[in-house]
Coordinates of C-alpha atoms and ligand atoms in Angstrom, one line a residue:
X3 CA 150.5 105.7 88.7
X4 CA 149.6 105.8 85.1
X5 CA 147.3 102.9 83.3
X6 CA 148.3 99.0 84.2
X7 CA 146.5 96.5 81.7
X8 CA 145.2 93.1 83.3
X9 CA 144.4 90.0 81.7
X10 CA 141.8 87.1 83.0
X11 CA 142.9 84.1 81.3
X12 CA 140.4 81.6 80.7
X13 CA 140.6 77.9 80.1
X14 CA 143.5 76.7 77.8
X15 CA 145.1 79.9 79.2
X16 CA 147.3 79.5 82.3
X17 CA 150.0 81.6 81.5
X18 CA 150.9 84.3 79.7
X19 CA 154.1 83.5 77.3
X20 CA 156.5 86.2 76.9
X21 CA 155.9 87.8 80.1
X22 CA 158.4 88.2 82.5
X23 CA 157.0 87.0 85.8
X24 CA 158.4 89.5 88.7
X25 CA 156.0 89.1 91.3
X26 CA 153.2 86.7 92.5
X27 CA 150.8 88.3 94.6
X28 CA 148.8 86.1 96.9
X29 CA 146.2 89.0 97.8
X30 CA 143.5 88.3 99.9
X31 CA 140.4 90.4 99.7
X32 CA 137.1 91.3 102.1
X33 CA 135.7 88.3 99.6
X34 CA 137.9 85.8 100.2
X35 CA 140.8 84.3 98.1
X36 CA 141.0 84.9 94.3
X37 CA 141.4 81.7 92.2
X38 CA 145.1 81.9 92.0
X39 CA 148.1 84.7 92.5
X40 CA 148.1 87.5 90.3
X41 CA 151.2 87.1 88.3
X42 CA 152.8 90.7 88.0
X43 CA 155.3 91.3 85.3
X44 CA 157.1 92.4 82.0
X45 CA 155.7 92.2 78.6
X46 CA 158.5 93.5 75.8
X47 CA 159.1 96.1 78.8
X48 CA 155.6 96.8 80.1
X49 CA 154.1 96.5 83.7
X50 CA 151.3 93.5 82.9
X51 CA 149.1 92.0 85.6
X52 CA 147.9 88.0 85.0
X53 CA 145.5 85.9 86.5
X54 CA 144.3 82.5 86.0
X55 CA 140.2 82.2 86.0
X56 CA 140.1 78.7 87.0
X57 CA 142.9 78.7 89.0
X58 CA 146.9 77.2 88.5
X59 CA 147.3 74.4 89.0
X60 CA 143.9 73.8 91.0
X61 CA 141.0 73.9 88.7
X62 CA 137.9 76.1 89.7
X63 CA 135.0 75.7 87.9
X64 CA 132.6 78.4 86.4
X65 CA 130.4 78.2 88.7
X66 CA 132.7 78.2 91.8
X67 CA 135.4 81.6 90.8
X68 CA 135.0 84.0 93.0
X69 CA 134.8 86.6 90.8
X70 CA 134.4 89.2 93.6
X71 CA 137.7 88.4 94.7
X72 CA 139.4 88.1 91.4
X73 CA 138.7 91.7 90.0
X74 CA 139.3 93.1 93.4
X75 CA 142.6 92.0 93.6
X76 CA 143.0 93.1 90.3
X77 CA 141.6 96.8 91.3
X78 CA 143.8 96.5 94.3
X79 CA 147.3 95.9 92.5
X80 CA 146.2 99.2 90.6
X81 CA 144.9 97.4 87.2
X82 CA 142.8 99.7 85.7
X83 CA 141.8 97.9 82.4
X84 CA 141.2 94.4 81.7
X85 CA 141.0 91.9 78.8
X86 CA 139.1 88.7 79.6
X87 CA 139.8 85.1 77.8
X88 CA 136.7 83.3 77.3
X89 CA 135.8 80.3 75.8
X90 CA 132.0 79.8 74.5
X91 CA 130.5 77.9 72.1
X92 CA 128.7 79.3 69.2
X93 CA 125.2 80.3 68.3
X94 CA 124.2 82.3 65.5
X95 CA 126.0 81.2 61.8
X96 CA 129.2 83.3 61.6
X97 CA 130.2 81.8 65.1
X98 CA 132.2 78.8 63.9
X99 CA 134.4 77.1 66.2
X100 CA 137.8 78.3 65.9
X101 CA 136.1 82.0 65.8
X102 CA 137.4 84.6 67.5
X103 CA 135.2 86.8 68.7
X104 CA 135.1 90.9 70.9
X105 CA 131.7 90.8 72.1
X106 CA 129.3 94.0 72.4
X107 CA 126.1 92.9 74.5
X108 CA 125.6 90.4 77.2
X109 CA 122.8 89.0 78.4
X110 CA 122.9 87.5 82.0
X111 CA 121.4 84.1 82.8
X112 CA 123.5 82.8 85.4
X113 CA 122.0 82.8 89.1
X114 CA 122.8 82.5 93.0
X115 CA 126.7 83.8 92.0
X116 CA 128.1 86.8 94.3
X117 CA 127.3 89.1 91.9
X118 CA 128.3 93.1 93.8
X119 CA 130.6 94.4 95.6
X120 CA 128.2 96.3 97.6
X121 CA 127.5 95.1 100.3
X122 CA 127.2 95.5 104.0
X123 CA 126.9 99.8 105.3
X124 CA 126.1 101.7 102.0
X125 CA 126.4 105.0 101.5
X126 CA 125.5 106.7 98.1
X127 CA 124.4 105.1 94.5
X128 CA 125.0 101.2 93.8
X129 CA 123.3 101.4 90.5
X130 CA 125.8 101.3 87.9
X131 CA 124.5 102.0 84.6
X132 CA 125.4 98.9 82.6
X133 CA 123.8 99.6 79.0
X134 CA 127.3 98.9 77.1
X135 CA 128.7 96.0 79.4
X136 CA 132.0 96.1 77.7
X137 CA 134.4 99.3 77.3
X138 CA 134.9 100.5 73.8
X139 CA 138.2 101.6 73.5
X140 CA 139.6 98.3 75.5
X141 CA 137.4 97.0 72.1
X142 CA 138.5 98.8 69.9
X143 CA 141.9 98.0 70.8
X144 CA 141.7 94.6 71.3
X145 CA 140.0 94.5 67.3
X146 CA 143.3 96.7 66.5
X147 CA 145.6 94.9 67.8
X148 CA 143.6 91.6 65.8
X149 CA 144.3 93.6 62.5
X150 CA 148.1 94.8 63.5
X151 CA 149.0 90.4 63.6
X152 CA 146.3 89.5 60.8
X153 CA 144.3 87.1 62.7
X154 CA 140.4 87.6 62.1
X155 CA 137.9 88.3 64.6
X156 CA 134.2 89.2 64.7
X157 CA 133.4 92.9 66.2
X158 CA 130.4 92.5 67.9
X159 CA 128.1 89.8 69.4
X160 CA 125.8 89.1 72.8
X161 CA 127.3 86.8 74.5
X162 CA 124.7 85.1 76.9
X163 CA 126.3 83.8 80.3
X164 CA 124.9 80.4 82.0
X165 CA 125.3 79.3 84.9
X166 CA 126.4 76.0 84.2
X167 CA 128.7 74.0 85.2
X168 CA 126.6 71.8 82.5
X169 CA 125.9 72.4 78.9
X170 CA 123.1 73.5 77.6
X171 CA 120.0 72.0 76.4
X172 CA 119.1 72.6 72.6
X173 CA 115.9 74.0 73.4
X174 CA 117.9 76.4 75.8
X175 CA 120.2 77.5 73.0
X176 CA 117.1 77.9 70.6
X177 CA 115.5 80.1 73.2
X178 CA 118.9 81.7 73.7
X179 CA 118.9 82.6 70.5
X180 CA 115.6 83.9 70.3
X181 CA 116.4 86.2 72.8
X182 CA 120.0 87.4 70.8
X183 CA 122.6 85.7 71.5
X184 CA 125.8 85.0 69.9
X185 CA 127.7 83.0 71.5
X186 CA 127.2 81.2 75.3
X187 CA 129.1 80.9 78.0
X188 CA 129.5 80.5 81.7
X189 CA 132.5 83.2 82.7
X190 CA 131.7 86.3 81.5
X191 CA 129.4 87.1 84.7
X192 CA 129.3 88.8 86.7
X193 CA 132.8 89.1 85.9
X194 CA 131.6 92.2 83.6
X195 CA 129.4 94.2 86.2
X196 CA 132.1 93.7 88.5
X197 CA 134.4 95.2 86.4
X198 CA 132.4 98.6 85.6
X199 CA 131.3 98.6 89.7
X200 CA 135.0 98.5 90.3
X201 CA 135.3 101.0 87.4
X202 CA 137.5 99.1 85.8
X203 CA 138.1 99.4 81.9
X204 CA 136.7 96.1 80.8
X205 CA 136.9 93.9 77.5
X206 CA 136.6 90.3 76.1
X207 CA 138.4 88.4 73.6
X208 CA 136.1 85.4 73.2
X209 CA 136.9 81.9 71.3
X210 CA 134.3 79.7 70.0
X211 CA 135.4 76.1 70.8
X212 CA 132.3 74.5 70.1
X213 CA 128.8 74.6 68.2
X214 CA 126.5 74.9 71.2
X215 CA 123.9 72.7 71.8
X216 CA 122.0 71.5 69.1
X217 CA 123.7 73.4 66.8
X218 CA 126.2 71.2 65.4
X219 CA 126.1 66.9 64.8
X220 CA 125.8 64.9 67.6
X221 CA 126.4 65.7 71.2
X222 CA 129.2 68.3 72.1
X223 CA 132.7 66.3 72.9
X224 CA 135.7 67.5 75.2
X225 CA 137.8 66.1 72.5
X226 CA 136.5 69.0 70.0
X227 CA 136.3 71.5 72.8
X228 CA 140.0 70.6 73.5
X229 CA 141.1 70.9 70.0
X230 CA 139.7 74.2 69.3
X231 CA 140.7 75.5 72.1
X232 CA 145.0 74.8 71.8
X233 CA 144.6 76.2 68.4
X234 CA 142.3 79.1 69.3
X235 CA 144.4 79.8 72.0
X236 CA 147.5 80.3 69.8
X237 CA 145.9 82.9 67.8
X238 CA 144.9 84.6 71.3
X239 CA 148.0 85.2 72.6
X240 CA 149.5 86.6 69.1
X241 CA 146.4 89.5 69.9
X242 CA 147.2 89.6 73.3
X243 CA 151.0 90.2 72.9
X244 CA 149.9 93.0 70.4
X245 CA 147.5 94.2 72.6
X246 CA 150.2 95.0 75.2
X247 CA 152.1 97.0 73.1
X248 CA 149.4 98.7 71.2
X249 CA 148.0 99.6 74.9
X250 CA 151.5 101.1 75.7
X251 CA 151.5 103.2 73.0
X252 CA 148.2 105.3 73.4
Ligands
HPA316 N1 128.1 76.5 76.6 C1 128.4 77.2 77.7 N2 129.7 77.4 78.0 C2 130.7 77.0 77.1 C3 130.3 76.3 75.9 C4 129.0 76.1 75.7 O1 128.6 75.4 74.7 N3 131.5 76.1 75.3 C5 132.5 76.6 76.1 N4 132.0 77.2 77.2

């Protein structure tokens, strides 16, 4: 079977519009239950996979996906790539809300998550070499497919993933930043070493809809998370939908 592309749609993204929903597959995994059916489809004539991080309707929170699950399922439906929606807040200057951002680096700071899938009898290497988290060509054509609709996005970036489900502290953001990071946010592990264990293809197309902590005025509001987010997520799907075809076309 040749390459299938996969999205993970984060918050503010339940659906994908313009696909043509075929098949929802309730798959259950030696983990457990993903956090919703994978939606199996058409986009403009293309085989596209769909799933909903948080769940649809229910809501799962950061801390609570069962990320194990979720790329397994994936895997198992014969994705072989995937682009990841994630919303973060913003560290370092250039990461304004609104921003739109394919991150390079992450650095992990979340904890007591189900973070392999190995597990259990073990035969051979579970080591995976992580040094470049994210896959370059699903980069490249995510940054592509950015340029093909003119919406602007930042190439590169660490993005440093808590563990949440709270915001940050300012001094945790300083020290955050100290350490490199871009952007913050809670999704994006181990969602990425589960990935490259599965050896899956693995990307993310990440929206800044706040100033984290201490970084902007006043304390951070759902309100202005909310607002960034519909209008991020507009721009998102114009790349996404572009991203589908582009990856098509290889
Ligand atoms: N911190 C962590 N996760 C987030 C944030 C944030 O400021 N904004 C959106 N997700």
């Amino acid at each position: 079977m040749s390459d299938t592309l996969a999205i993970i749609g984060g918050t503010g993204l339940t659906q994908l519009p313009g696909m043509s929903i075929s098949n929802a597959h309730d798959v259950q995994t030696p983990f457990g239950s993903p956090s919703a059916p994978i939606l199996e489809g058409q986009m403009d004539g293309h085989r596209v996979l769909f799933m909903a991080r948080h769940g649809h309707p229910h809501r799962v929170p950061p801390h609570e996906v069962n990320y194990r699950a979720n790329l397994w399922a994936l895997q198992n439906l014969f994705a072989t790539d995937v682009i990841a929606v994630n919303a973060v807040g913003g560290i370092t200057r250039n990461m304004v809300s609104k921003a739109l951002v394919v991150p390079v680096q992450i650095i992990d700071y979340t904890y007591g998550r189900e973070a392999t899938v190995y597990q259990g009898e073990l035969s051979g290497v579970t080591h995976i070499d992580f040094s470049y988290p994210y896959t370059e060509s699903l980069r490249q054509l995510l940054l592509k497919s950015a340029r093909a609709v003119s919406e602007p996005v930042i190439n590169g970036g660490v993005y440093g993933a808590t563990q949440g489900p709270r915001l940050e502290t300012a001094a945790e953001i300083f020290r955050m930043e100290q350490d490199g990071c871009d952007i913050v946010g809670m999704t994006g592990m181990p969602e990425a070493s589960l990935a490259r264990e599965l050896k899956l293809r693995y990307a993310s197309l990440s929206v800044v809809v706040n100033p984290a902590a201490g970084k902007g005025e006043g304390v951070i509001t759902i309100k202005e998370i909310e607002e960034n987010l519909l209008e991020g997520m507009e721009r998102v799907k114009r790349i996404l939908h572009q991203s589908v075809a582009a990856f098509y076309r290889r």
